[in-house]
């Protein structure tokens, strides 16, 4: 009589069998820009999946696809190049019945954007379908071994390798889907969030994550799956955030099962998601970006809520209270970030150095992690990331932590990977940011960095009482001053139309305004595809001045501060070379106003708080230039919300 092996015994046997293809290395090179959605229950799956994809489309929009197990028990996969709307149109005459399905919107990594490379991917028999976020680093080796064993591939993607591997194990060793997935993932080098359907087990979805987020929503005899909570929140507020190494088995009528690759049961803590449906909808605005620009006054009030008292006399950050010793004893602070977050870090550097007298370095996380940095005990590393999932920043955090540094995270997404990896930190609490070009996250990050500098400087006694009170009250007044700037929207829209012809822009600023110039240039590049460069105004003479002519618009941040006269001189140099100057000036300025071609007046505030105000018209100008040029503002080409791939 043939005895039946236990799952653990099968796994043990399979690990021995598969050791020849296993290479135990790990590279933090991945993306989660793609969006994953899943549903299993009693409702029609397709409408839920499509709506979910639209809410996740900011993560990637090269192609989209869906896999459904129909009422006739067929596993139907439909996919197409383009956006979710293209997928909807493609499926108009297809069989989209079924109450179980998975769907995906893609940002291409391996394999060019095409219908063939779009997810989901079938296994060779077409009994399995998979969707995947991430990169399988050893896919080429695995693919070669599978091809040697007769497996035929249909696409160029690393993802197809995984589903073919799962099926190969499933058939070769006669194991169920869960066991095959466990063994396959044990062989994979890289990062992933995956979901699989099995035609032969139509009332089950298996999902797994490693270094790429997945959220399971729990309803009444139904489950939802998403890269984040936005596709889920309409249907349930009960969610489980899967941890690294988790494999979830979703089957209606059963409890959520969470195990690891060794089939050991894992904790599946059910949490209540705090996400307002209105936050992930446009609310009457033509684009998410414009909505998020206009949300900034309220977002910053929320960011400061409970942290600045009503009298505007004190800043309280729990992280500073709880970890006072580690922070005040810092020999130096290193800020690691990417993109817009890096620009926020440059402003934070000046705030911390001015108020706390601690030396601060600002590093691109992508460079920091690879250059064998000198970091260790006595250093505080501040990691800034809107998503909390940015691969380079997360890798920098882990590197610094291994070397003994104290880690402080500044993120927006509650429960994301970076907050879990840090010692402490502060959320910016600005709500979901859907537009790919970051706006409210930037001002939220700057606000938190300002509060951190104030709270720490006050504890250390490195900021005078008068300066402390002045900055706190000034910060408290920022939301109203942003509202005042937003009233200029129509004028900035009219102004922007005159600059759609430009092929190049130069943005100049000094001191606290220099990072604003960098951020303004980045916004224009991201959504209008006009080349733009941010530069310290004083450095213009050391190269960029050669570019200036009558076709070169130059945006200059020239508010009243200690460097006003210097910036005035820079404007005169530009005008002498027939450059067109758009100047951001303090209200009532009557000097630069006579020199500049266009002037945008800003309400007065303290110099250190000017970035929070000056960035607003630059966001609006980038937006309106892009709209005038007919560009897709919320989903600019080649970009995704979180850049987490090398």
Coordinates of C-alpha atoms in Angstrom, one line a residue:
X1 CA 0.0 0.0 0.0
X2 CA 1.3 3.4 -1.0
X3 CA 1.4 5.8 2.0
X4 CA 0.5 9.4 1.6
X5 CA 3.2 12.0 2.2
X6 CA 2.5 15.0 4.4
X7 CA 2.9 18.5 3.0
X8 CA 6.0 19.0 5.1
X9 CA 7.5 15.8 3.8
X10 CA 6.7 16.7 0.2
X11 CA 8.3 20.1 0.8
X12 CA 11.4 18.5 2.2
X13 CA 11.7 16.1 -0.8
X14 CA 11.1 18.9 -3.2
X15 CA 13.7 21.2 -1.7
X16 CA 16.2 18.3 -2.1
X17 CA 15.1 17.8 -5.7
X18 CA 15.2 21.5 -6.6
X19 CA 18.5 22.4 -5.0
X20 CA 20.2 22.3 -8.4
X21 CA 18.3 25.5 -9.5
X22 CA 18.5 27.3 -6.2
X23 CA 20.9 30.3 -5.8
X24 CA 20.5 31.9 -2.4
X25 CA 21.2 35.5 -3.2
X26 CA 19.0 38.5 -2.8
X27 CA 18.9 41.7 -4.7
X28 CA 16.7 44.6 -3.7
X29 CA 16.0 45.5 -7.3
X30 CA 12.3 45.4 -7.9
X31 CA 9.2 47.4 -8.7
X32 CA 5.8 47.5 -7.3
X33 CA 4.6 50.1 -9.7
X34 CA 2.1 47.6 -11.3
X35 CA -1.3 47.2 -9.7
X36 CA -2.8 43.9 -8.5
X37 CA -6.5 43.3 -7.9
X38 CA -8.3 40.1 -7.0
X39 CA -11.8 39.0 -6.0
X40 CA -13.4 35.8 -4.9
X41 CA -17.0 35.5 -3.6
X42 CA -20.5 35.5 -4.9
X43 CA -20.6 38.7 -6.9
X44 CA -19.6 39.1 -10.5
X45 CA -15.9 39.6 -10.4
X46 CA -15.2 41.6 -13.6
X47 CA -16.8 45.0 -12.6
X48 CA -15.0 44.8 -9.2
X49 CA -11.7 44.0 -10.9
X50 CA -12.0 46.8 -13.5
X51 CA -13.0 49.4 -10.9
X52 CA -10.0 48.3 -8.8
X53 CA -7.6 48.6 -11.7
X54 CA -8.8 52.1 -12.3
X55 CA -8.0 53.0 -8.7
X56 CA -4.5 51.5 -9.1
X57 CA -3.8 52.7 -12.5
X58 CA -1.4 55.4 -11.2
X59 CA 1.0 52.5 -10.4
X60 CA 1.4 51.6 -14.1
X61 CA -0.5 51.9 -17.3
X62 CA 1.5 50.2 -20.1
X63 CA -0.9 47.4 -20.3
X64 CA -3.8 45.7 -18.4
X65 CA -5.4 42.3 -18.2
X66 CA -7.8 40.1 -16.3
X67 CA -8.1 36.4 -15.6
X68 CA -11.6 35.0 -14.7
X69 CA -12.9 31.5 -14.0
X70 CA -16.2 31.6 -15.8
X71 CA -19.5 30.0 -14.8
X72 CA -18.6 27.2 -17.3
X73 CA -15.4 26.7 -15.4
X74 CA -13.2 28.1 -18.2
X75 CA -10.1 30.0 -17.2
X76 CA -10.3 33.1 -19.5
X77 CA -7.4 35.5 -19.8
X78 CA -8.0 38.9 -21.6
X79 CA -5.2 41.5 -21.8
X80 CA -4.2 44.3 -24.0
X81 CA -1.6 47.0 -24.4
X82 CA -2.7 50.4 -23.1
X83 CA -4.8 51.5 -20.2
X84 CA -7.7 50.0 -18.3
X85 CA -10.2 51.7 -20.6
X86 CA -8.6 49.8 -23.5
X87 CA -9.0 46.5 -21.6
X88 CA -12.7 47.3 -20.9
X89 CA -13.3 47.9 -24.6
X90 CA -11.4 44.7 -25.5
X91 CA -13.6 42.7 -23.2
X92 CA -16.9 44.1 -24.5
X93 CA -17.7 41.0 -26.6
X94 CA -15.9 38.5 -24.3
X95 CA -17.2 36.0 -21.7
X96 CA -16.6 38.0 -18.5
X97 CA -18.8 35.9 -16.3
X98 CA -17.5 34.4 -13.0
X99 CA -17.2 35.2 -9.4
X100 CA -13.4 34.7 -9.1
X101 CA -10.7 36.6 -10.8
X102 CA -7.4 38.5 -10.7
X103 CA -6.4 41.6 -12.7
X104 CA -3.3 43.6 -13.3
X105 CA -2.2 47.0 -14.7
X106 CA 1.5 46.9 -15.7
X107 CA 4.6 49.1 -15.7
X108 CA 7.0 47.2 -17.8
X109 CA 10.3 45.9 -16.4
X110 CA 11.2 42.7 -18.3
X111 CA 9.7 42.6 -21.7
X112 CA 8.4 45.6 -23.7
X113 CA 4.8 46.9 -23.2
X114 CA 2.6 44.7 -25.4
X115 CA -0.4 42.5 -25.3
X116 CA 1.8 39.4 -25.2
X117 CA 3.8 40.6 -22.2
X118 CA 0.8 42.0 -20.4
X119 CA -0.4 40.1 -17.3
X120 CA -2.0 37.7 -16.5
X121 CA 0.1 34.9 -17.9
X122 CA -1.1 31.4 -18.5
X123 CA 0.9 28.3 -17.7
X124 CA 1.6 26.0 -20.6
X125 CA -1.5 23.9 -20.1
X126 CA -3.6 27.1 -19.5
X127 CA -4.8 25.6 -16.2
X128 CA -3.0 28.3 -14.2
X129 CA -3.0 32.1 -14.5
X130 CA -0.7 34.5 -12.6
X131 CA -0.2 38.2 -12.0
X132 CA 3.0 39.6 -10.6
X133 CA 4.6 42.8 -9.3
X134 CA 8.3 42.7 -8.9
X135 CA 11.3 41.2 -10.7
X136 CA 12.5 37.6 -10.7
X137 CA 16.2 38.1 -10.7
X138 CA 17.2 34.6 -11.6
X139 CA 14.4 34.2 -14.2
X140 CA 16.9 33.5 -17.1
X141 CA 18.4 30.5 -15.3
X142 CA 15.0 29.1 -14.3
X143 CA 13.7 29.6 -17.9
X144 CA 16.6 27.8 -19.4
X145 CA 16.1 24.8 -17.1
X146 CA 12.4 24.7 -17.8
X147 CA 13.0 24.9 -21.6
X148 CA 15.4 22.0 -21.3
X149 CA 12.5 20.1 -19.8
X150 CA 10.3 20.9 -22.7
X151 CA 8.3 23.9 -21.4
X152 CA 7.3 26.3 -24.1
X153 CA 7.1 30.0 -23.4
X154 CA 4.8 32.6 -25.0
X155 CA 6.3 35.9 -23.7
X156 CA 9.5 37.6 -22.8
X157 CA 8.5 38.3 -19.2
X158 CA 10.1 37.1 -16.0
X159 CA 6.6 36.5 -14.6
X160 CA 5.7 33.7 -17.1
X161 CA 8.8 31.8 -15.8
X162 CA 7.2 31.7 -12.3
X163 CA 3.8 30.4 -13.4
X164 CA 5.5 27.8 -15.7
X165 CA 7.7 26.8 -12.7
X166 CA 4.7 26.4 -10.4
X167 CA 2.9 24.2 -12.9
X168 CA 6.0 22.1 -13.6
X169 CA 6.4 21.4 -9.9
X170 CA 2.7 20.7 -9.6
X171 CA 2.8 18.1 -12.3
X172 CA 6.2 16.6 -11.7
X173 CA 5.6 16.0 -8.0
X174 CA 1.9 15.6 -8.0
X175 CA 1.3 18.3 -5.3
X176 CA -1.5 20.8 -4.8
X177 CA -1.2 24.4 -5.9
X178 CA -0.2 25.8 -2.5
X179 CA 2.6 23.3 -2.1
X180 CA 3.8 24.0 -5.7
X181 CA 3.8 27.8 -5.0
X182 CA 5.7 27.3 -1.8
X183 CA 8.4 25.3 -3.5
X184 CA 8.6 27.6 -6.5
X185 CA 9.0 30.7 -4.3
X186 CA 11.7 29.0 -2.4
X187 CA 13.7 28.9 -5.6
X188 CA 13.0 32.5 -6.6
X189 CA 15.6 35.3 -6.2
X190 CA 14.1 38.8 -6.1
X191 CA 10.9 40.4 -5.0
X192 CA 7.3 39.8 -5.8
X193 CA 3.7 40.2 -5.1
X194 CA 1.8 37.4 -6.9
X195 CA -1.7 36.1 -7.2
X196 CA -2.7 32.8 -8.9
X197 CA -5.8 31.0 -10.1
X198 CA -6.1 27.3 -10.8
X199 CA -8.8 26.1 -13.2
X200 CA -8.9 22.8 -11.3
X201 CA -9.6 24.6 -8.0
X202 CA -11.9 27.4 -9.0
X203 CA -12.9 28.5 -5.5
X204 CA -9.4 29.6 -4.4
X205 CA -7.0 32.4 -4.9
X206 CA -3.4 32.1 -3.7
X207 CA -1.4 35.3 -3.2
X208 CA 2.2 35.8 -1.9
X209 CA 4.5 38.8 -1.2
X210 CA 8.1 39.5 -0.7
X211 CA 9.3 43.2 -0.7
X212 CA 6.2 44.3 -2.6
X213 CA 2.9 45.1 -0.9
X214 CA -0.3 43.1 -0.9
X215 CA -3.5 43.7 1.1
X216 CA -6.3 41.2 1.6
X217 CA -9.8 42.6 2.3
X218 CA -12.2 40.4 4.3
X219 CA -15.9 40.5 3.6
X220 CA -18.9 38.2 4.2
X221 CA -17.9 35.0 2.5
X222 CA -15.7 36.9 0.1
X223 CA -12.2 38.2 -0.2
X224 CA -10.6 41.1 -2.0
X225 CA -7.0 41.6 -3.0
X226 CA -5.1 44.8 -3.8
X227 CA -1.6 46.3 -4.0
X228 CA -3.0 48.8 -1.5
X229 CA -6.4 49.3 0.1
X230 CA -7.9 51.7 -2.5
X231 CA -9.6 48.9 -4.6
X232 CA -10.9 47.3 -1.3
X233 CA -12.2 50.2 0.8
X234 CA -15.5 50.4 -1.1
X235 CA -16.5 46.9 -0.1
X236 CA -14.9 46.3 3.4
X237 CA -12.9 48.1 6.0
X238 CA -11.4 44.8 7.4
X239 CA -8.0 44.2 5.9
X240 CA -4.8 42.1 6.5
X241 CA -1.5 43.6 5.4
X242 CA 0.6 40.6 4.3
X243 CA 4.1 40.6 5.6
X244 CA 7.2 39.5 3.7
X245 CA 7.3 35.8 3.1
X246 CA 3.5 35.4 3.6
X247 CA 1.4 33.2 1.4
X248 CA -2.4 33.8 1.6
X249 CA -5.0 31.3 0.7
X250 CA -8.4 32.8 0.0
X251 CA -11.5 30.5 -0.2
X252 CA -15.1 31.7 0.4
X253 CA -16.6 30.3 3.5
X254 CA -13.3 29.6 5.1
X255 CA -11.0 31.8 7.3
X256 CA -8.1 33.5 5.6
X257 CA -5.1 31.1 5.7
X258 CA -1.6 32.7 5.9
X259 CA 1.5 30.5 5.8
X260 CA 5.1 30.7 4.7
X261 CA 7.1 28.7 2.2
X262 CA 7.7 26.0 4.8
X263 CA 3.9 25.8 5.4
X264 CA 4.2 27.3 8.9
X265 CA 1.2 29.3 10.0
X266 CA 1.7 33.0 10.1
X267 CA -0.1 35.8 12.0
X268 CA -2.9 37.4 10.1
X269 CA -3.8 40.5 12.1
X270 CA -7.1 42.0 10.9
X271 CA -7.0 45.8 10.9
X272 CA -9.5 48.5 10.2
X273 CA -8.5 50.6 7.2
X274 CA -8.9 54.3 7.6
X275 CA -9.4 55.5 4.0
X276 CA -12.2 57.7 2.9
X277 CA -13.6 56.8 -0.5
X278 CA -13.7 60.5 -1.5
X279 CA -9.9 60.6 -1.1
X280 CA -9.3 58.3 -4.0
X281 CA -11.8 60.0 -6.4
X282 CA -11.4 63.2 -8.3
X283 CA -14.3 65.0 -6.6
X284 CA -15.2 67.1 -9.6
X285 CA -11.6 68.1 -10.5
X286 CA -10.4 67.2 -14.1
X287 CA -7.3 65.6 -12.7
X288 CA -6.1 64.1 -9.5
X289 CA -3.0 66.3 -9.6
X290 CA -5.1 69.5 -9.6
X291 CA -7.3 68.1 -6.8
X292 CA -4.2 67.3 -4.7
X293 CA -2.7 70.7 -5.3
X294 CA -5.9 72.3 -3.9
X295 CA -6.1 69.8 -1.0
X296 CA -2.8 71.1 0.4
X297 CA -4.2 73.7 2.9
X298 CA -6.4 71.0 4.6
X299 CA -3.7 68.3 4.3
X300 CA -1.1 70.5 6.1
X301 CA -3.6 71.3 8.8
X302 CA -4.2 67.6 9.3
X303 CA -0.4 67.0 9.2
X304 CA 0.0 69.5 12.1
X305 CA -3.1 68.4 14.0
X306 CA -2.2 67.2 17.5
X307 CA 1.4 68.2 16.9
X308 CA 1.1 72.0 17.1
X309 CA -1.1 73.3 20.0
X310 CA -3.9 75.7 19.3
X311 CA -2.0 78.6 20.7
X312 CA 0.8 78.0 18.2
X313 CA 3.4 77.9 21.0
X314 CA 4.6 74.4 21.0
X315 CA 5.4 71.5 18.7
X316 CA 5.1 67.9 20.0
X317 CA 6.3 64.9 18.1
X318 CA 6.0 61.6 19.9
X319 CA 9.1 60.3 18.2
X320 CA 11.2 63.1 19.7
X321 CA 9.7 62.4 23.1
X322 CA 10.2 58.7 23.0
X323 CA 13.6 58.7 21.4
X324 CA 15.0 61.9 22.8
X325 CA 18.3 60.4 23.9
X326 CA 19.1 58.9 20.5
X327 CA 18.2 62.1 18.6
X328 CA 20.0 64.7 20.7
X329 CA 23.1 62.6 20.9
X330 CA 23.4 62.3 17.1
X331 CA 26.8 63.2 15.8
X332 CA 25.3 63.8 12.4
X333 CA 22.1 63.2 10.5
X334 CA 21.9 61.6 7.0
X335 CA 18.8 62.1 5.0
X336 CA 18.2 59.4 2.3
X337 CA 15.5 59.8 -0.3
X338 CA 14.7 59.8 -4.0
X339 CA 13.1 62.3 -6.4
X340 CA 10.7 64.8 -4.8
X341 CA 11.5 63.4 -1.4
X342 CA 15.1 64.2 -1.9
X343 CA 14.2 67.8 -2.6
X344 CA 12.2 67.9 0.6
X345 CA 15.3 66.5 2.3
X346 CA 17.4 69.4 1.1
X347 CA 15.0 71.8 2.8
X348 CA 15.0 69.6 5.9
X349 CA 18.8 69.8 6.0
X350 CA 18.8 73.6 6.2
X351 CA 16.0 73.5 8.9
X352 CA 17.8 71.0 11.1
X353 CA 21.2 72.6 10.7
X354 CA 19.8 76.1 11.5
X355 CA 17.7 75.1 14.5
X356 CA 19.6 72.1 15.9
X357 CA 23.2 72.8 14.9
X358 CA 23.7 69.1 13.9
X359 CA 25.5 68.5 10.6
X360 CA 23.2 67.0 8.0
X361 CA 24.0 65.2 4.7
X362 CA 21.4 64.6 2.0
X363 CA 21.9 61.5 -0.1
X364 CA 20.2 59.9 -3.0
X365 CA 19.3 56.5 -1.6
X366 CA 20.2 54.9 -4.9
X367 CA 23.8 56.1 -4.6
X368 CA 24.1 55.8 -0.8
X369 CA 23.3 52.0 -0.8
X370 CA 26.0 51.2 -3.3
X371 CA 29.0 53.4 -2.4
X372 CA 30.0 51.6 0.9
X373 CA 29.0 54.7 3.0
X374 CA 30.7 55.6 6.3
X375 CA 27.7 55.3 8.7
X376 CA 27.3 53.7 12.1
X377 CA 26.6 54.2 15.8
X378 CA 26.0 57.8 16.6
X379 CA 24.4 58.6 13.2
X380 CA 20.7 59.2 12.7
X381 CA 19.4 58.3 9.3
X382 CA 16.2 59.9 8.2
X383 CA 14.5 58.0 5.4
X384 CA 11.8 59.9 3.4
X385 CA 9.4 58.2 1.1
X386 CA 5.8 59.0 0.2
X387 CA 4.9 55.4 -0.4
X388 CA 7.1 53.8 2.3
X389 CA 8.0 51.1 -0.3
X390 CA 10.7 52.8 -2.4
X391 CA 13.3 50.0 -3.0
X392 CA 16.4 52.1 -2.9
X393 CA 15.3 54.0 0.2
X394 CA 14.3 50.7 1.9
X395 CA 17.7 49.2 1.0
X396 CA 19.5 52.3 2.4
X397 CA 17.5 51.9 5.7
X398 CA 18.5 48.3 6.1
X399 CA 22.1 49.0 5.3
X400 CA 22.3 51.8 7.8
X401 CA 20.5 49.8 10.4
X402 CA 22.9 46.9 10.0
X403 CA 25.8 49.3 10.6
X404 CA 24.3 50.6 13.9
X405 CA 22.6 53.8 12.8
X406 CA 19.3 55.0 14.4
X407 CA 16.6 55.2 11.7
X408 CA 13.8 57.7 11.5
X409 CA 11.2 57.3 8.8
X410 CA 9.0 60.0 7.2
X411 CA 6.3 58.4 5.2
X412 CA 2.7 58.8 4.1
X413 CA 1.5 55.2 3.7
X414 CA 0.6 53.8 7.1
X415 CA 1.9 50.3 7.7
X416 CA 4.2 50.3 4.7
X417 CA 7.6 48.7 4.6
X418 CA 9.8 51.6 5.6
X419 CA 7.9 52.5 8.8
X420 CA 8.1 48.8 9.8
X421 CA 11.9 48.8 9.2
X422 CA 12.7 52.0 11.1
X423 CA 13.2 52.6 14.8
X424 CA 10.7 55.4 14.9
X425 CA 9.3 58.2 12.7
X426 CA 6.5 60.4 11.7
X427 CA 3.7 60.0 9.2
X428 CA 2.8 63.0 7.1
X429 CA -0.9 62.2 7.0
X430 CA -1.8 64.0 3.8
X431 CA -4.0 61.2 2.5
X432 CA -3.6 59.1 -0.6
X433 CA -1.7 60.8 -3.5
X434 CA -2.9 59.4 -6.8
X435 CA -1.3 61.8 -9.3
X436 CA 2.1 60.5 -10.3
X437 CA 3.7 63.9 -9.9
X438 CA 3.9 64.4 -6.2
X439 CA 2.5 67.6 -4.8
X440 CA 0.8 67.4 -1.4
X441 CA 3.3 64.7 -0.3
X442 CA 6.2 67.2 -0.9
X443 CA 4.6 69.9 1.3
X444 CA 3.7 67.3 3.9
X445 CA 7.3 66.1 4.0
X446 CA 8.6 69.6 4.4
X447 CA 6.1 70.3 7.1
X448 CA 7.1 67.3 9.1
X449 CA 10.8 68.0 8.7
X450 CA 10.1 71.6 9.9
X451 CA 8.3 70.3 13.0
X452 CA 11.1 67.8 13.6
X453 CA 13.7 70.5 13.5
X454 CA 11.6 72.7 15.8
X455 CA 10.9 69.9 18.3
X456 CA 14.5 68.7 18.4
X457 CA 16.0 72.2 18.5
X458 CA 13.7 73.1 21.4
X459 CA 14.7 70.0 23.4
X460 CA 18.4 70.7 22.7
X461 CA 18.2 74.3 23.5
X462 CA 19.8 75.3 20.2
X463 CA 16.9 77.6 19.0
X464 CA 16.0 80.8 20.9
X465 CA 12.5 81.0 22.4
X466 CA 11.6 83.9 20.2
X467 CA 12.7 82.2 17.0
X468 CA 10.9 79.0 18.1
X469 CA 7.6 80.8 18.7
X470 CA 7.9 82.8 15.5
X471 CA 8.5 79.7 13.3
X472 CA 5.7 77.7 15.1
X473 CA 3.2 80.5 14.6
X474 CA 4.4 81.0 11.0
X475 CA 4.0 77.3 10.2
X476 CA 0.5 77.3 11.7
X477 CA -0.4 80.2 9.3
X478 CA 0.9 78.4 6.2
X479 CA -2.4 76.7 5.2
X480 CA -4.2 80.1 4.9
X481 CA -1.3 81.5 2.9
X482 CA -1.5 78.6 0.5
X483 CA -5.2 79.3 0.1
X484 CA -4.3 82.8 -0.9
X485 CA -1.8 81.5 -3.5
X486 CA -4.4 79.1 -4.9
X487 CA -6.6 82.1 -5.8
X488 CA -4.0 82.8 -8.5
X489 CA -4.8 79.6 -10.3
X490 CA -6.7 81.2 -13.2
X491 CA -3.9 83.8 -13.8
X492 CA -1.3 81.1 -13.7
X493 CA -3.3 79.1 -16.2
X494 CA -3.4 82.1 -18.6
X495 CA 0.3 82.7 -18.0
X496 CA 1.2 79.0 -18.7
X497 CA -0.4 79.1 -22.2
X498 CA 2.3 81.5 -23.3
X499 CA 5.1 79.0 -22.4
X500 CA 3.9 75.8 -24.1
X501 CA 6.2 76.6 -27.0
X502 CA 9.3 76.3 -24.8
X503 CA 11.7 73.4 -25.2
X504 CA 13.8 74.3 -22.2
X505 CA 13.3 76.0 -18.8
X506 CA 15.7 77.1 -16.2
X507 CA 14.6 77.4 -12.5
X508 CA 16.7 79.4 -10.2
X509 CA 16.7 79.9 -6.4
X510 CA 19.0 80.5 -3.5
X511 CA 19.1 79.2 0.1
X512 CA 15.8 77.7 1.0
X513 CA 14.5 78.4 -2.5
X514 CA 17.1 76.3 -4.3
X515 CA 15.4 73.0 -3.5
X516 CA 12.1 74.7 -4.6
X517 CA 13.7 75.4 -8.0
X518 CA 14.7 71.8 -8.3
X519 CA 11.2 70.6 -7.5
X520 CA 9.6 73.1 -9.9
X521 CA 11.9 71.9 -12.7
X522 CA 11.1 68.2 -11.9
X523 CA 7.3 68.9 -12.0
X524 CA 7.6 70.4 -15.4
X525 CA 9.7 67.6 -16.7
X526 CA 7.5 64.9 -15.3
X527 CA 4.2 66.0 -16.8
X528 CA 4.8 68.3 -19.8
X529 CA 8.0 66.6 -21.1
X530 CA 9.8 69.9 -21.4
X531 CA 13.4 69.8 -20.4
X532 CA 13.9 71.9 -17.3
X533 CA 16.8 72.4 -15.0
X534 CA 16.9 73.6 -11.4
X535 CA 20.0 75.5 -10.4
X536 CA 21.4 77.6 -7.6
X537 CA 21.0 81.2 -8.9
X538 CA 24.6 82.2 -8.1
X539 CA 25.9 79.2 -10.1
X540 CA 24.1 80.3 -13.3
X541 CA 27.3 82.2 -14.3
X542 CA 29.2 78.9 -14.2
X543 CA 27.6 77.3 -17.2
X544 CA 23.9 77.6 -17.6
X545 CA 24.0 81.3 -18.6
X546 CA 25.3 80.1 -22.0
X547 CA 21.8 78.6 -22.7
X548 CA 19.9 81.8 -22.1
X549 CA 18.3 83.5 -25.1
X550 CA 14.9 84.9 -26.0
X551 CA 13.4 81.4 -26.3
X552 CA 14.5 80.4 -22.8
X553 CA 12.0 81.0 -20.0
X554 CA 13.7 81.4 -16.6
X555 CA 11.7 81.0 -13.4
X556 CA 13.3 82.9 -10.5
X557 CA 12.3 82.6 -6.9
X558 CA 13.0 86.1 -5.7
X559 CA 11.2 86.8 -2.5
X560 CA 12.4 89.3 0.1
X561 CA 15.1 87.7 2.2
X562 CA 18.8 88.2 3.0
X563 CA 19.7 87.1 -0.6
X564 CA 17.3 89.4 -2.4
X565 CA 19.9 91.8 -3.8
X566 CA 22.0 88.8 -5.1
X567 CA 19.0 87.3 -6.9
X568 CA 18.1 90.7 -8.3
X569 CA 21.6 90.8 -9.9
X570 CA 21.0 87.4 -11.4
X571 CA 17.8 88.6 -13.0
X572 CA 19.6 91.5 -14.5
X573 CA 22.1 89.1 -16.0
X574 CA 19.3 87.1 -17.5
X575 CA 17.6 90.2 -19.0
X576 CA 20.9 91.4 -20.5
X577 CA 20.8 88.2 -22.6
X578 CA 17.2 88.6 -23.6
X579 CA 16.0 85.8 -21.3
X580 CA 12.3 85.7 -20.4
X581 CA 11.9 86.0 -16.6
X582 CA 9.0 84.6 -14.6
X583 CA 9.6 85.9 -11.0
X584 CA 8.1 84.7 -7.8
X585 CA 8.2 87.8 -5.6
X586 CA 7.0 89.0 -2.2
X587 CA 3.7 90.9 -2.2
X588 CA 4.3 94.6 -2.9
X589 CA 7.7 94.1 -4.6
X590 CA 8.2 97.1 -6.9
X591 CA 11.8 96.4 -8.1
X592 CA 11.9 93.0 -9.7
X593 CA 8.3 93.6 -10.9
X594 CA 9.7 96.2 -13.3
X595 CA 12.4 93.9 -14.6
X596 CA 10.6 90.6 -15.0
X597 CA 8.4 89.6 -17.9
X598 CA 5.8 88.0 -15.6
X599 CA 5.4 88.3 -11.8
X600 CA 3.6 86.1 -9.3
X601 CA 3.2 87.7 -5.9
X602 CA 3.4 85.5 -2.8
X603 CA 2.2 86.3 0.7
X604 CA 5.0 87.2 3.2
X605 CA 6.3 84.5 5.5
X606 CA 9.5 83.6 7.2
X607 CA 12.3 82.7 4.9
X608 CA 12.6 79.1 6.2
X609 CA 8.9 78.6 5.5
X610 CA 8.9 80.1 2.0
X611 CA 9.3 76.7 0.2
X612 CA 5.8 75.7 1.4
X613 CA 4.3 78.7 -0.4
X614 CA 6.7 79.1 -3.3
X615 CA 6.2 75.6 -4.5
X616 CA 2.5 76.0 -5.1
X617 CA 2.6 78.3 -8.2
X618 CA 5.3 76.1 -9.7
X619 CA 3.0 73.0 -9.2
X620 CA 0.2 75.0 -10.9
X621 CA 2.3 76.2 -13.7
X622 CA 3.6 72.7 -14.5
X623 CA 0.1 71.4 -14.4
X624 CA -1.4 74.0 -16.7
X625 CA 1.5 73.9 -19.2
X626 CA 1.0 70.1 -19.4
X627 CA -2.8 70.5 -19.9
X628 CA -2.3 73.1 -22.6
X629 CA 0.1 70.7 -24.4
X630 CA -2.5 67.9 -24.2
X631 CA -0.5 65.6 -21.9
X632 CA -1.8 63.0 -19.6
X633 CA -1.2 64.8 -16.4
X634 CA -2.0 62.0 -13.9
X635 CA -0.3 59.3 -15.8
X636 CA 2.7 60.7 -17.6
X637 CA 4.6 58.5 -20.0
X638 CA 7.3 56.1 -18.7
X639 CA 6.5 57.0 -15.1
X640 CA 4.8 55.3 -12.2
X641 CA 3.9 56.6 -8.7
X642 CA 6.7 54.9 -6.9
X643 CA 10.0 54.4 -8.7
X644 CA 11.3 51.2 -7.2
X645 CA 13.3 49.7 -10.0
X646 CA 16.8 50.3 -11.1

